[in-house]
GROMACS .gro file of C-alpha atoms in nm:
model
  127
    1UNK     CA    1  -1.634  -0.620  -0.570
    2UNK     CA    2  -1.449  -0.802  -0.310
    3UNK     CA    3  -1.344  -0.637   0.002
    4UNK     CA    4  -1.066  -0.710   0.179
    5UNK     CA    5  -1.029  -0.688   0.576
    6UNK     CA    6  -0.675  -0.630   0.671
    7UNK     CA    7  -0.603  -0.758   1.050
    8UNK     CA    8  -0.325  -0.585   1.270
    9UNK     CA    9   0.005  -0.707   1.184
   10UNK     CA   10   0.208  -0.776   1.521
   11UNK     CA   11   0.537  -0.620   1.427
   12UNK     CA   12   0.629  -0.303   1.624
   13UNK     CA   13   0.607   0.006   1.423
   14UNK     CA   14   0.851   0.297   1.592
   15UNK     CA   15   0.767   0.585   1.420
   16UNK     CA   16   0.746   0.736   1.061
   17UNK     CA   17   1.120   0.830   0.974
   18UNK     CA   18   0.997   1.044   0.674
   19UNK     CA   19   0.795   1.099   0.362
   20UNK     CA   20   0.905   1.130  -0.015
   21UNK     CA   21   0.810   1.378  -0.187
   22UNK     CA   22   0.877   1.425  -0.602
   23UNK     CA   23   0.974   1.826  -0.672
   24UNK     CA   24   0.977   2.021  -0.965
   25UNK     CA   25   1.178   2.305  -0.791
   26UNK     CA   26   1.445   2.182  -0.527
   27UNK     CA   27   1.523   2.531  -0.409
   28UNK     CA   28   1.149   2.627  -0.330
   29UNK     CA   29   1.017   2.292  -0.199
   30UNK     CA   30   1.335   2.310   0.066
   31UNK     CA   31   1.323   2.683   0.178
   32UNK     CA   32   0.962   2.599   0.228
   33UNK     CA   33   1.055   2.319   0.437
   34UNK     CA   34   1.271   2.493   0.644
   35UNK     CA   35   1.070   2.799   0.701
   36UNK     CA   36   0.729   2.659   0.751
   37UNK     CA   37   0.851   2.380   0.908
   38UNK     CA   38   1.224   2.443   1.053
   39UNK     CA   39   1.383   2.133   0.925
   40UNK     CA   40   1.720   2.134   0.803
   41UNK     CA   41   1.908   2.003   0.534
   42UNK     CA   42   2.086   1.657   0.662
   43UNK     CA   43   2.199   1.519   0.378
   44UNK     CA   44   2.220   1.571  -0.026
   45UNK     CA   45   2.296   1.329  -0.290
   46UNK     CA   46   2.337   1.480  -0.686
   47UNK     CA   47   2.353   1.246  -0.937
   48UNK     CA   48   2.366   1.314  -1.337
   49UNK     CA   49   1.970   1.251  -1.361
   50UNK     CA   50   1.869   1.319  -0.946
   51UNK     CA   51   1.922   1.534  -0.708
   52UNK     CA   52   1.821   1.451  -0.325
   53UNK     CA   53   1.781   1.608  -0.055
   54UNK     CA   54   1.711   1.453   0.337
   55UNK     CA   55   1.560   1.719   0.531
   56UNK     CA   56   1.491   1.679   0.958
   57UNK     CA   57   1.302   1.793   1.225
   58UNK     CA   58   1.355   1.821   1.570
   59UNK     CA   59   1.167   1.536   1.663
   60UNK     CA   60   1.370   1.332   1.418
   61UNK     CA   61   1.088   1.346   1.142
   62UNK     CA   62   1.122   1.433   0.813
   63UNK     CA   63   1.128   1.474   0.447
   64UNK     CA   64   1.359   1.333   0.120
   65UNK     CA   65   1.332   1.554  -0.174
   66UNK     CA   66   1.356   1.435  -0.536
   67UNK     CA   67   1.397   1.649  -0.827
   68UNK     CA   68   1.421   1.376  -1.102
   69UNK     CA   69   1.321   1.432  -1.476
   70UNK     CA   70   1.016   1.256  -1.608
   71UNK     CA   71   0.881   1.184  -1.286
   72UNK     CA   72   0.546   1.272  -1.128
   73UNK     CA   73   0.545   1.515  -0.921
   74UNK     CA   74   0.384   1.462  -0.535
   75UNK     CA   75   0.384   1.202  -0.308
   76UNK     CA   76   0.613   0.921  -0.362
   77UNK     CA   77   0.712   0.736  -0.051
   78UNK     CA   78   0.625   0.703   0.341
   79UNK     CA   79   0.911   0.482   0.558
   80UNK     CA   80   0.854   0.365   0.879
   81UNK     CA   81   1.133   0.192   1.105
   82UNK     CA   82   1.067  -0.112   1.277
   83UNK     CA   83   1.223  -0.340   1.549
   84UNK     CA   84   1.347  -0.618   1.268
   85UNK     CA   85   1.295  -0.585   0.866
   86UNK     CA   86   1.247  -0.932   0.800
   87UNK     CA   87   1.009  -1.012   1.064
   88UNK     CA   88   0.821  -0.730   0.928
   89UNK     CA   89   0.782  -0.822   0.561
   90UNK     CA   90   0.753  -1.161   0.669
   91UNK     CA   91   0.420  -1.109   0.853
   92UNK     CA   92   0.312  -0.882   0.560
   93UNK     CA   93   0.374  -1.167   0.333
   94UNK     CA   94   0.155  -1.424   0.566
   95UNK     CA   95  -0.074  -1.189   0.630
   96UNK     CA   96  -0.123  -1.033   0.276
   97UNK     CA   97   0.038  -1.287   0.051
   98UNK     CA   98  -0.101  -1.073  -0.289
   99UNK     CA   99   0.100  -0.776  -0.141
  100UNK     CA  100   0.460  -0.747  -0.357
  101UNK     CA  101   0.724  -0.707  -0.100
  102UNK     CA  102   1.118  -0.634  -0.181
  103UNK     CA  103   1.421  -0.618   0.080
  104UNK     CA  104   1.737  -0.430  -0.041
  105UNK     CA  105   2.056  -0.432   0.092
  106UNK     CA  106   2.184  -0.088   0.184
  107UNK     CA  107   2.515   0.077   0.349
  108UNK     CA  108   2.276   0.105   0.668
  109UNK     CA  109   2.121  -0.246   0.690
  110UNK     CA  110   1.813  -0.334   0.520
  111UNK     CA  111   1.510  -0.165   0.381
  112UNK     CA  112   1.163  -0.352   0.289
  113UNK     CA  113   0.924  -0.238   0.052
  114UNK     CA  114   0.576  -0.309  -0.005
  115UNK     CA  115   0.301  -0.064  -0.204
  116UNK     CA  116  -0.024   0.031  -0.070
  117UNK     CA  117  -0.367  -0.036  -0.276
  118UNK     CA  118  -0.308   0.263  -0.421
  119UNK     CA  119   0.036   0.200  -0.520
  120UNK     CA  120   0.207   0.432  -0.256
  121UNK     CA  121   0.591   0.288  -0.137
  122UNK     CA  122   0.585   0.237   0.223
  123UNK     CA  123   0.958   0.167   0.280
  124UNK     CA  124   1.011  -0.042   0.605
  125UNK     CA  125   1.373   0.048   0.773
  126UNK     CA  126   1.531  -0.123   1.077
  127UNK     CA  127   1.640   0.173   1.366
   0.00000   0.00000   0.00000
């Protein structure tokens, strides 16, 4: 088995914005959010077959919620913000050039994506 040695990629990483998580019960997985954790509710999208739910922290951190049918339930997602999207999935294309990496088009800007070995979403958003 190969192993592979990943080097530092130069791009500056600001912070992580949040972390995605896949619920079976909206209700409980936000009162628990907000109780154990006193985020708040900053945003909800419901759509015939989703329902979402952006949830913050004082610091700024903080947590999407997806209640979607026939999807596992747990972790789904991490996004970090960066300095400048395209720089960033640029280097992780020189640097990793097996790595798939996407860059959407969103009201906001742009997000990148690129999985993990383990095939976790790491979405990479410009602040």
């Amino acid at each position: 088995m190969e192993t592979i040695i990943y080097s530092t990629l130069q791009f500056n990483i600001m912070n992580i914005r949040y972390t995605t998580i896949i619920v079976n019960d909206m209700e409980e997985s936000v009162n628990f959010y907000k109780e154990v954790f006193g985020f708040e509710v900053e945003k909800e999208l419901n759509m015939p077959d989703k329902q979402i739910k952006f949830l913050t922290g004082e610091n700024g951190s903080g947590v999407e919620l997806i209640k979607e049918k026939n999807s596992e339930i747990g972790l789904n997602a991490i996004a970090v913000s960066v300095d400048d999207v395209e720089k960033a999935i640029e280097e992780i294309k020189s640097k990793i050039p097996t790595v798939e990496v996407q860059i959407v088009e969103v009201p906001n800007g742009k997000l990148g994506f690129v999985s993990d070995p383990n095939g976790v979403t790491i979405a990479i958003s410009q602040k």
